[in-house]
Amino acid sequence: MLTQAQRAIITATVPILEQGGEALTRHFYQNLFRDHPEVLPYFNQAHQHSGEQQRALANGVLMYAKHIDQLDALGGLVSVIVNKHVALQIRAEHYPLVGASLLQAIREVLGEEVASDAVIDAWGAAYGQLAEILAGEEGRIYKEKAAAPGGWSGARDFIVQSKIVESAEITSFLMAPADGRPVLDFAPGQYIGVLATVDGVSMRRQYSLSAASNGQTYRISVKREQGGKVSNHFHDHVRAGDTVQLTPPSGDFVLQDGDKPLVLISGGVGITPTLAMLAAALRGKRPVHFIHAARHQGVHAFRQQIDELAARHPQLTRYYCYAEHAGAHDAPDAVGLLSKERLAQWLPASRDVDAYFLGPQPFMRAVKQYLRELGVPEQQTHHEFFGPAAALN
Ligand SMILES: Cc1cc2nc3c(=O)[nH]c(=O)nc-3n(C[C@H](O)[C@H](O)[C@H](O)COP(=O)(O)OP(=O)(O)OC[C@H]3O[C@@H](n4cnc5c(N)ncnc54)[C@H](O)[C@@H]3O)c2cc1C
Ligand code: HEM
């Protein structure tokens, strides 16, 4: 429990974090990887290189410091962190390692004068409090997932049943557990963790589940990223019959029950969680507007499946937008980037809808702004990032 004086110190540190949070977290990660190389496999080095993870952590720490007196206000952020940690299988014993590196970084970056013993004590107590919240919630979820039907803890072996090319860049992998037993159900929109060894290095990534939950198999659909380690490994080396290791489904970008019209907007490989959401929504009666943007037909995955669903389900209307017009046969509904005017035509007339969107960050920033300007209530829009969370405003 933090004392009043410690709370005051944390609050007073907010401006310093606002200015130098990323430098602090960069230094923190250098310390962590130097002193505890055993945690390296949990971290995606591309997110370190781009600075996205430093920004996400700095923002997390800042939000925490700002809300130290009203931790309930952190709700959404805690949920994103906990779900990501669960997919990565971060355990309570990791927290002291991270805590030690963080305190050391605060001391080294701020200097002895600012980072007095009292400041370090306050941050030590504050970190302990946050670690307790996160590790407590994560521990509860691990137990829940292990005890649920088809559930497990840690990594579980799955056999690749089939490998299906969906477009020039995206390939699906259908996987069933090696032990032949059922698998945990998941909520539409959730993702699984994948453990892979590439060139002798152990790595962890997350992939959205791209087909409805069926208790037997999981399907992921992986885009080949230029220079990407795990995606290229899957495309080039993982074949039907191979064993892969998965952690249980996780994630809070999930389709909420409701009867308002549903709008699913995706760009590129951001389509994957919306496929599971679409399958779930089509079991009910709500109208669904499925809007997908791709560069061109060659990289447009799942078009045939969506067209077939639209033909069978009158409640589903689909719209495709291609950045480039390739030829007479590609027949998108619009050419160019998804614009506000186009979106206005493709949304239901009433803007009282539930909207879910995902894609490259510039696409997400534009969609968020358009939805706001077109009158879709902010609390009815949902999004997720295929990487560390970032600001969209
Ligand atoms: C919740 C969630 C769901 C996701 N769902 C999906 C999904 O359904 N389908 C999907 O395809 N992806 C999905 N992703 C993304 C996925 O987890 C991986 O991030 C993606 O496949 C890239 O991983 P990789 O190992 O191939 O690339 P990485 O090795 O991580 O590299 C990514 C990029 O960074 C560059 N890079 C890597 N290291 C460095 C370096 N040191 N310096 C400079 N550049 C570098 C690479 O060249 C590449 O362009 C999801 C992510 C999240 C968080
Ligand atoms: C109080 C302590 C912690 C806080 C506030 C915190 C915060 C965060 C945040 C904000 C993210 C980004 C989430 C997202 O946007 O997807 C994240 C991801 C992550 N965290 Fe933590 N975390 C803490 C402890 C830990 C610990 C103990 C570990 C164990 C080593 C850990 C490992 C990771 C990893 C591996 C990622 C994903 C990084 C990536 O994508 O490369 N975290 N954490």
Coordinates of C-alpha atoms and ligand atoms in Angstrom, one line a residue:
M1 CA 0.0 0.0 0.0
L2 CA 1.4 3.4 -1.0
T3 CA 1.7 6.1 1.7
Q4 CA 0.2 9.6 1.0
A5 CA 3.8 10.9 0.6
Q6 CA 4.6 8.3 -1.9
R7 CA 1.5 9.1 -3.9
A8 CA 2.5 12.7 -3.9
I9 CA 6.0 11.8 -5.3
I10 CA 4.5 9.7 -8.1
T11 CA 2.1 12.5 -9.1
A12 CA 5.0 15.0 -9.0
T13 CA 7.0 12.7 -11.3
V14 CA 4.3 12.8 -14.1
P15 CA 5.8 15.8 -16.0
I16 CA 9.2 14.1 -16.0
L17 CA 7.6 11.0 -17.5
E18 CA 5.7 13.1 -20.0
Q19 CA 9.0 14.6 -21.2
G20 CA 11.4 11.7 -21.0
G21 CA 9.3 8.5 -20.6
E22 CA 10.6 6.9 -23.8
A23 CA 14.2 7.6 -23.0
L24 CA 13.6 6.0 -19.6
T25 CA 11.9 2.9 -21.0
R26 CA 14.6 2.6 -23.7
H27 CA 17.2 2.6 -21.0
F28 CA 15.1 0.2 -19.0
Y29 CA 15.0 -2.4 -21.8
Q30 CA 18.8 -2.1 -22.3
N31 CA 19.2 -2.9 -18.6
L32 CA 16.7 -5.7 -18.6
F33 CA 18.1 -7.5 -21.6
R34 CA 21.7 -7.1 -20.3
D35 CA 20.9 -8.3 -16.8
H36 CA 18.2 -10.9 -17.6
P37 CA 18.8 -12.3 -21.1
E38 CA 16.4 -15.1 -20.2
V39 CA 13.4 -12.8 -20.9
L40 CA 14.6 -11.8 -24.4
P41 CA 12.6 -14.5 -26.2
Y42 CA 9.4 -13.0 -24.9
F43 CA 10.0 -9.7 -26.6
N44 CA 9.7 -8.9 -30.3
Q45 CA 12.9 -7.2 -31.3
A46 CA 11.2 -5.4 -34.2
H47 CA 9.0 -3.6 -31.7
Q48 CA 12.2 -2.6 -29.8
H49 CA 13.8 -1.3 -33.0
S50 CA 10.8 0.7 -34.1
G51 CA 10.4 2.1 -30.5
E52 CA 6.7 1.0 -30.4
Q53 CA 7.2 -1.1 -27.3
Q54 CA 9.1 1.7 -25.5
R55 CA 6.2 4.1 -26.4
A56 CA 3.6 1.6 -25.2
L57 CA 5.3 0.9 -21.9
A58 CA 6.1 4.6 -21.3
N59 CA 2.4 5.4 -22.0
G60 CA 1.4 2.6 -19.6
V61 CA 3.6 3.9 -16.8
L62 CA 2.5 7.5 -17.4
M63 CA -1.2 6.6 -17.3
Y64 CA -0.6 4.7 -14.1
A65 CA 1.3 7.6 -12.5
K66 CA -1.5 9.9 -13.6
H67 CA -4.2 7.7 -12.1
I68 CA -2.4 6.5 -9.0
D69 CA -5.4 7.7 -6.9
Q70 CA -8.1 6.2 -9.1
L71 CA -6.7 3.0 -10.6
D72 CA -10.2 1.9 -11.7
A73 CA -9.8 4.5 -14.5
L74 CA -7.0 2.4 -16.0
G75 CA -9.5 -0.4 -16.9
G76 CA -9.0 -0.7 -20.6
L77 CA -5.2 -0.4 -20.4
V78 CA -4.9 -3.1 -17.8
S79 CA -7.0 -5.4 -19.9
V80 CA -4.8 -4.8 -23.0
I81 CA -1.6 -5.5 -21.0
V82 CA -3.0 -8.5 -19.2
N83 CA -4.2 -10.1 -22.4
K84 CA -0.9 -9.6 -24.1
H85 CA 1.0 -10.9 -21.1
V86 CA -1.2 -14.0 -21.0
A87 CA -0.6 -14.8 -24.7
L88 CA 3.1 -14.5 -24.0
Q89 CA 2.9 -16.5 -20.7
I90 CA 4.5 -13.8 -18.5
R91 CA 4.6 -15.2 -15.0
A92 CA 4.7 -13.7 -11.5
E93 CA 8.4 -14.5 -11.1
H94 CA 9.2 -12.2 -14.0
Y95 CA 7.9 -9.1 -12.2
P96 CA 10.8 -8.6 -9.8
L97 CA 13.3 -8.8 -12.7
V98 CA 11.5 -6.1 -14.6
G99 CA 11.0 -4.0 -11.4
A100 CA 14.7 -4.1 -10.5
S101 CA 15.7 -3.0 -14.1
L102 CA 13.0 -0.2 -14.0
L103 CA 14.2 1.3 -10.7
Q104 CA 17.8 1.1 -11.9
A105 CA 16.8 2.9 -15.1
I106 CA 15.0 5.6 -13.2
R107 CA 18.1 6.2 -11.0
E108 CA 20.4 6.3 -14.0
V109 CA 18.3 8.4 -16.3
L110 CA 17.1 11.0 -13.7
G111 CA 20.3 11.1 -11.8
E112 CA 20.9 10.8 -8.0
E113 CA 19.6 14.4 -7.4
V114 CA 16.2 13.9 -8.8
A115 CA 16.0 10.2 -8.1
S116 CA 16.5 10.5 -4.4
D117 CA 16.0 7.5 -2.1
A118 CA 12.5 8.7 -1.4
V119 CA 11.7 8.8 -5.1
I120 CA 13.1 5.4 -5.7
D121 CA 11.2 4.0 -2.7
A122 CA 7.9 5.6 -4.0
W123 CA 8.4 4.1 -7.4
G124 CA 9.4 0.8 -5.9
A125 CA 6.1 0.8 -4.0
A126 CA 4.1 1.9 -7.0
Y127 CA 5.6 -0.7 -9.2
G128 CA 4.9 -3.3 -6.6
Q129 CA 1.3 -2.3 -6.5
L130 CA 0.9 -2.4 -10.3
A131 CA 2.8 -5.7 -10.5
E132 CA 0.4 -7.1 -7.9
I133 CA -2.6 -6.0 -9.9
L134 CA -1.3 -7.4 -13.2
A135 CA 0.3 -10.6 -11.9
G136 CA -2.9 -11.3 -9.8
E137 CA -5.2 -10.9 -12.8
E138 CA -2.9 -12.9 -15.0
G139 CA -2.6 -15.7 -12.4
R140 CA -6.4 -15.8 -12.2
I141 CA -6.7 -16.1 -16.0
Y142 CA -4.0 -18.8 -16.3
K143 CA -5.9 -20.9 -13.7
E144 CA -9.3 -20.3 -15.5
K145 CA -7.9 -21.3 -18.9
A146 CA -6.2 -24.4 -17.5
A147 CA -9.4 -25.5 -15.8
A148 CA -11.9 -24.8 -18.6
P149 CA -12.9 -27.6 -21.0
G150 CA -10.2 -28.0 -23.7
G151 CA -8.0 -25.6 -21.7
W152 CA -4.3 -25.7 -20.9
S153 CA -1.4 -23.7 -19.5
G154 CA 1.9 -22.8 -21.1
A155 CA 2.7 -24.2 -24.6
R156 CA 0.7 -27.0 -26.2
D157 CA 1.7 -29.0 -29.2
F158 CA -0.6 -28.7 -32.3
I159 CA -0.3 -30.5 -35.6
V160 CA -0.8 -28.4 -38.8
Q161 CA -3.8 -30.1 -40.6
S162 CA -3.7 -27.9 -43.7
K163 CA -1.9 -25.0 -45.2
I164 CA -4.1 -22.9 -47.5
V165 CA -2.9 -20.0 -49.7
E166 CA -5.4 -17.2 -49.3
S167 CA -3.7 -14.5 -51.4
A168 CA -0.3 -13.6 -52.7
E169 CA 0.7 -12.6 -49.1
I170 CA -1.6 -14.4 -46.7
T171 CA -1.6 -18.2 -45.9
S172 CA -3.9 -19.9 -43.4
F173 CA -2.8 -22.7 -41.1
L174 CA -5.4 -25.0 -39.6
M175 CA -4.1 -26.7 -36.4
A176 CA -5.4 -29.5 -34.1
P177 CA -3.9 -30.5 -30.8
A178 CA -1.4 -33.3 -31.0
D179 CA -3.1 -35.1 -28.0
G180 CA -6.3 -35.4 -30.0
R181 CA -8.3 -33.7 -27.2
P182 CA -10.7 -30.7 -27.5
V183 CA -9.4 -27.1 -27.5
L184 CA -10.6 -24.2 -25.5
D185 CA -13.4 -22.1 -27.0
F186 CA -12.5 -18.5 -27.8
A187 CA -14.4 -15.3 -28.3
P188 CA -14.6 -14.0 -31.8
G189 CA -11.7 -11.5 -32.2
Q190 CA -9.3 -13.2 -29.9
Y191 CA -5.7 -14.3 -30.8
I192 CA -3.4 -17.1 -29.8
G193 CA 0.3 -17.0 -29.0
V194 CA 2.7 -18.9 -31.2
L195 CA 6.2 -20.1 -30.0
A196 CA 8.7 -20.6 -32.8
T197 CA 12.4 -21.3 -33.1
V198 CA 13.8 -19.4 -36.1
D199 CA 17.5 -19.9 -36.9
G200 CA 18.0 -21.3 -33.5
V201 CA 16.4 -18.3 -31.7
S202 CA 13.2 -18.8 -29.7
M203 CA 10.5 -16.2 -30.5
R204 CA 6.9 -15.5 -29.6
R205 CA 4.2 -13.9 -31.7
Q206 CA 0.4 -13.5 -31.6
Y207 CA -2.0 -14.4 -34.4
S208 CA -5.8 -13.7 -34.5
L209 CA -8.0 -16.7 -34.8
S210 CA -9.5 -16.3 -38.3
A211 CA -12.3 -18.9 -38.2
A212 CA -15.1 -19.5 -35.7
S213 CA -14.5 -21.4 -32.5
N214 CA -15.4 -25.1 -32.9
G215 CA -13.8 -26.8 -29.9
Q216 CA -11.5 -28.9 -32.2
T217 CA -9.1 -26.8 -34.3
Y218 CA -7.7 -23.3 -34.5
R219 CA -7.0 -21.4 -37.8
I220 CA -4.6 -18.5 -38.1
S221 CA -3.9 -16.6 -41.3
V222 CA -0.4 -15.2 -41.6
K223 CA 0.8 -12.4 -43.8
R224 CA 4.3 -12.7 -45.1
E225 CA 6.1 -9.6 -43.7
Q226 CA 9.1 -8.5 -45.7
G227 CA 12.2 -9.4 -43.5
G228 CA 9.8 -10.8 -40.8
K229 CA 11.2 -13.8 -38.9
V230 CA 8.2 -15.8 -37.8
S231 CA 5.8 -15.1 -40.7
N232 CA 8.5 -16.1 -43.3
H233 CA 9.3 -19.2 -41.2
F234 CA 5.6 -20.2 -41.3
H235 CA 5.3 -19.5 -45.1
D236 CA 8.5 -21.2 -46.1
H237 CA 9.0 -24.0 -43.6
V238 CA 5.8 -24.9 -41.7
R239 CA 3.9 -27.6 -43.6
A240 CA 0.9 -29.9 -43.0
G241 CA 1.9 -32.6 -40.5
D242 CA 4.4 -30.3 -38.7
T243 CA 4.1 -29.6 -34.9
V244 CA 3.7 -26.0 -33.7
Q245 CA 3.4 -24.8 -30.1
L246 CA 0.5 -22.5 -29.1
T247 CA -0.5 -20.7 -26.0
P248 CA -4.3 -20.4 -25.1
P249 CA -6.5 -17.8 -26.8
S250 CA -6.5 -14.4 -25.3
G251 CA -7.5 -10.8 -26.2
D252 CA -10.1 -8.2 -25.4
F253 CA -10.9 -7.1 -28.9
V254 CA -14.0 -9.3 -29.0
L255 CA -17.4 -9.1 -30.5
Q256 CA -19.9 -7.9 -27.9
D257 CA -23.4 -9.3 -28.0
G258 CA -26.0 -6.8 -29.3
D259 CA -28.6 -6.3 -32.0
K260 CA -27.4 -3.0 -33.4
P261 CA -26.1 -3.2 -37.0
L262 CA -22.5 -4.4 -37.0
V263 CA -19.9 -2.7 -39.1
L264 CA -16.6 -4.6 -39.6
I265 CA -13.9 -2.5 -41.3
S266 CA -10.5 -4.0 -42.1
G267 CA -7.4 -3.2 -44.1
G268 CA -5.1 -6.0 -45.4
V269 CA -4.3 -8.8 -42.9
G270 CA -6.5 -6.9 -40.3
I271 CA -9.3 -8.9 -41.8
T272 CA -8.4 -12.0 -39.7
P273 CA -10.3 -11.3 -36.4
T274 CA -13.2 -9.9 -38.4
L275 CA -13.7 -13.3 -40.0
A276 CA -14.4 -14.9 -36.7
M277 CA -16.6 -12.0 -35.7
L278 CA -18.5 -12.3 -39.0
A279 CA -19.1 -16.0 -38.5
A280 CA -20.5 -15.4 -35.0
A281 CA -22.7 -12.5 -36.1
L282 CA -24.2 -14.5 -39.0
R283 CA -25.5 -17.0 -36.4
G284 CA -27.9 -14.2 -35.3
K285 CA -30.0 -11.7 -37.2
R286 CA -28.2 -8.4 -36.9
P287 CA -27.4 -6.7 -40.2
V288 CA -23.6 -6.8 -41.0
H289 CA -21.7 -4.3 -43.2
F290 CA -18.4 -5.9 -44.0
I291 CA -15.9 -3.3 -45.4
H292 CA -12.5 -4.4 -46.6
A293 CA -9.6 -2.4 -48.1
A294 CA -6.8 -4.2 -50.0
R295 CA -4.0 -2.9 -52.2
H296 CA -5.4 -4.9 -55.1
Q297 CA -7.1 -8.2 -55.9
G298 CA -3.9 -10.2 -55.8
V299 CA -3.5 -9.5 -52.1
H300 CA -7.2 -9.6 -51.3
A301 CA -7.6 -12.7 -49.1
F302 CA -11.0 -14.5 -48.4
R303 CA -12.9 -12.7 -51.1
Q304 CA -14.6 -15.8 -52.4
Q305 CA -15.6 -16.9 -48.9
I306 CA -17.1 -13.5 -48.1
D307 CA -18.9 -13.3 -51.4
E308 CA -20.4 -16.8 -50.8
L309 CA -21.5 -15.8 -47.3
A310 CA -23.1 -12.6 -48.7
A311 CA -24.9 -14.7 -51.3
R312 CA -26.3 -17.0 -48.6
H313 CA -27.0 -14.3 -45.9
P314 CA -29.2 -11.4 -47.0
Q315 CA -28.3 -9.6 -43.7
L316 CA -24.6 -9.3 -44.9
T317 CA -23.6 -6.5 -47.3
R318 CA -19.9 -6.4 -48.3
Y319 CA -17.9 -3.6 -49.8
Y320 CA -14.4 -3.9 -51.2
C321 CA -12.0 -1.0 -51.8
Y322 CA -8.8 -1.5 -53.7
A323 CA -6.0 1.1 -53.6
E324 CA -5.0 0.2 -57.1
H325 CA -7.2 -0.9 -60.0
A326 CA -5.6 -3.9 -61.6
G327 CA -7.9 -4.9 -64.4
A328 CA -11.3 -5.5 -65.8
H329 CA -12.0 -8.6 -63.6
D330 CA -11.1 -7.3 -60.2
A331 CA -14.4 -5.5 -59.7
P332 CA -14.0 -3.7 -56.4
D333 CA -16.7 -1.4 -55.2
A334 CA -14.3 1.5 -55.1
V335 CA -10.8 2.3 -56.2
G336 CA -8.4 4.4 -54.1
L337 CA -7.9 4.7 -50.4
L338 CA -11.0 4.3 -48.2
S339 CA -12.4 7.8 -48.0
K340 CA -14.8 9.4 -45.6
E341 CA -17.3 9.9 -48.5
R342 CA -17.1 6.2 -49.4
L343 CA -17.5 5.1 -45.8
A344 CA -20.5 7.4 -45.5
Q345 CA -22.2 5.5 -48.4
W346 CA -21.3 2.1 -47.0
L347 CA -22.4 2.6 -43.4
P348 CA -26.0 2.0 -42.5
A349 CA -28.2 5.1 -42.7
S350 CA -28.5 5.2 -38.9
R351 CA -25.1 5.7 -37.3
D352 CA -26.2 3.9 -34.2
V353 CA -24.0 0.9 -35.0
D354 CA -21.3 -1.2 -33.4
A355 CA -18.1 -0.8 -35.3
Y356 CA -14.9 -2.8 -35.2
F357 CA -11.8 -1.9 -37.2
L358 CA -8.3 -3.0 -37.7
G359 CA -5.5 -2.5 -40.3
P360 CA -2.3 -0.6 -40.8
Q361 CA -1.9 2.3 -38.4
P362 CA -2.5 5.1 -40.9
F363 CA -5.7 3.3 -42.1
M364 CA -6.8 2.9 -38.4
R365 CA -6.2 6.6 -37.7
A366 CA -8.3 7.6 -40.8
V367 CA -11.1 5.2 -40.0
K368 CA -11.3 6.3 -36.4
Q369 CA -11.6 9.9 -37.5
Y370 CA -14.1 9.2 -40.2
L371 CA -16.3 7.2 -37.9
R372 CA -16.3 10.0 -35.4
E373 CA -17.1 12.6 -38.0
L374 CA -19.8 10.5 -39.5
G375 CA -21.6 10.3 -36.1
V376 CA -20.8 6.8 -34.9
P377 CA -20.7 7.1 -31.0
E378 CA -17.1 6.7 -29.8
Q379 CA -18.0 4.1 -27.2
Q380 CA -19.5 1.9 -29.9
T381 CA -16.2 1.7 -31.9
H382 CA -13.5 -0.9 -31.1
H383 CA -10.1 -1.5 -32.4
E384 CA -6.9 -3.5 -31.8
F385 CA -3.3 -3.3 -32.9
F386 CA -1.2 -6.0 -34.5
G387 CA 1.6 -4.8 -32.3
P388 CA 2.0 -2.6 -29.2
A389 CA -0.9 -0.2 -28.7
A390 CA -0.4 3.3 -30.1
A391 CA -2.3 6.6 -30.0
L392 CA -4.8 7.0 -32.9
N393 CA -5.6 10.7 -32.4
Ligands
LIG1 C1 -3.1 -9.2 -31.2 C2 -2.3 -9.5 -32.5 C3 -2.9 -10.2 -33.5 C4 -2.2 -10.4 -34.7 N1 -2.8 -11.1 -35.7 C5 -2.1 -11.3 -36.8 C6 -2.7 -12.1 -37.9 O1 -3.9 -12.5 -37.8 N2 -2.0 -12.3 -39.0 C7 -0.8 -11.8 -39.2 O2 -0.2 -12.0 -40.2 N3 -0.2 -11.1 -38.2 C8 -0.8 -10.9 -37.0 N4 -0.2 -10.2 -36.0 C9 1.2 -9.7 -36.2 C10 2.2 -10.9 -35.8 O3 2.1 -11.1 -34.4 C11 3.6 -10.5 -36.2 O4 3.9 -9.3 -35.6 C12 3.9 -10.5 -37.7 O5 3.6 -11.8 -38.2 C13 5.3 -10.1 -38.0 O6 6.1 -11.0 -37.3 P1 7.5 -11.5 -38.0 O7 8.2 -12.3 -37.0 O8 7.3 -12.1 -39.3 O9 8.2 -10.2 -38.2 P2 9.3 -9.5 -37.3 O10 10.6 -10.3 -37.3 O11 8.7 -9.2 -36.0 O12 9.6 -8.2 -38.1 C14 8.6 -7.3 -38.4 C15 9.2 -6.2 -39.3 O13 10.2 -5.5 -38.6 C16 11.4 -5.6 -39.4 N5 12.5 -5.8 -38.4 C17 12.6 -6.9 -37.6 N6 13.7 -6.8 -36.8 C18 14.2 -5.6 -37.1 C19 15.4 -4.9 -36.6 N7 16.1 -5.4 -35.6 N8 15.7 -3.8 -37.2 C20 14.9 -3.3 -38.2 N9 13.8 -3.9 -38.7 C21 13.5 -5.0 -38.1 C22 11.2 -6.7 -40.3 O14 12.0 -6.6 -41.5 C23 9.8 -6.7 -40.6 O15 9.5 -5.8 -41.6 C24 -0.9 -9.9 -34.8 C25 -0.3 -9.2 -33.8 C26 -1.0 -9.0 -32.6 C27 -0.3 -8.2 -31.5
HEM2 C1 4.1 -3.4 -13.9 C2 4.7 -4.0 -14.8 C3 4.4 -4.0 -16.3 C4 3.8 -3.1 -17.1 C5 3.2 -1.8 -16.7 C6 3.8 -3.6 -18.4 C7 3.3 -2.9 -19.5 C8 3.2 -3.4 -20.8 C9 2.6 -2.7 -21.9 C10 1.9 -1.4 -21.8 C11 2.7 -3.5 -23.0 C12 2.2 -3.3 -24.4 C13 0.8 -3.9 -24.5 C14 0.2 -3.7 -25.9 O1 0.0 -2.6 -26.2 O2 0.0 -4.7 -26.6 C15 3.4 -4.7 -22.6 C16 3.8 -5.8 -23.4 C17 4.7 -6.7 -23.0 N1 5.2 -7.0 -21.8 FE1 4.7 -5.9 -20.1 N2 4.4 -4.8 -18.5 C18 4.8 -5.1 -17.2 C19 5.5 -6.2 -16.8 C20 6.1 -7.1 -17.6 C21 6.9 -8.2 -17.2 C22 7.3 -8.6 -15.8 C23 7.3 -8.9 -18.3 C24 8.2 -10.1 -18.4 C25 9.3 -10.2 -18.9 C26 6.7 -8.2 -19.5 C27 6.8 -8.5 -20.8 C28 6.1 -8.0 -21.8 C29 6.2 -8.4 -23.2 C30 7.1 -9.5 -23.7 C31 5.4 -7.6 -24.0 C32 5.2 -7.7 -25.5 C33 6.3 -6.9 -26.1 C34 6.4 -7.0 -27.6 O3 5.3 -7.0 -28.3 O4 7.5 -7.1 -28.1 N3 6.0 -7.1 -19.0 N4 3.7 -4.6 -21.2

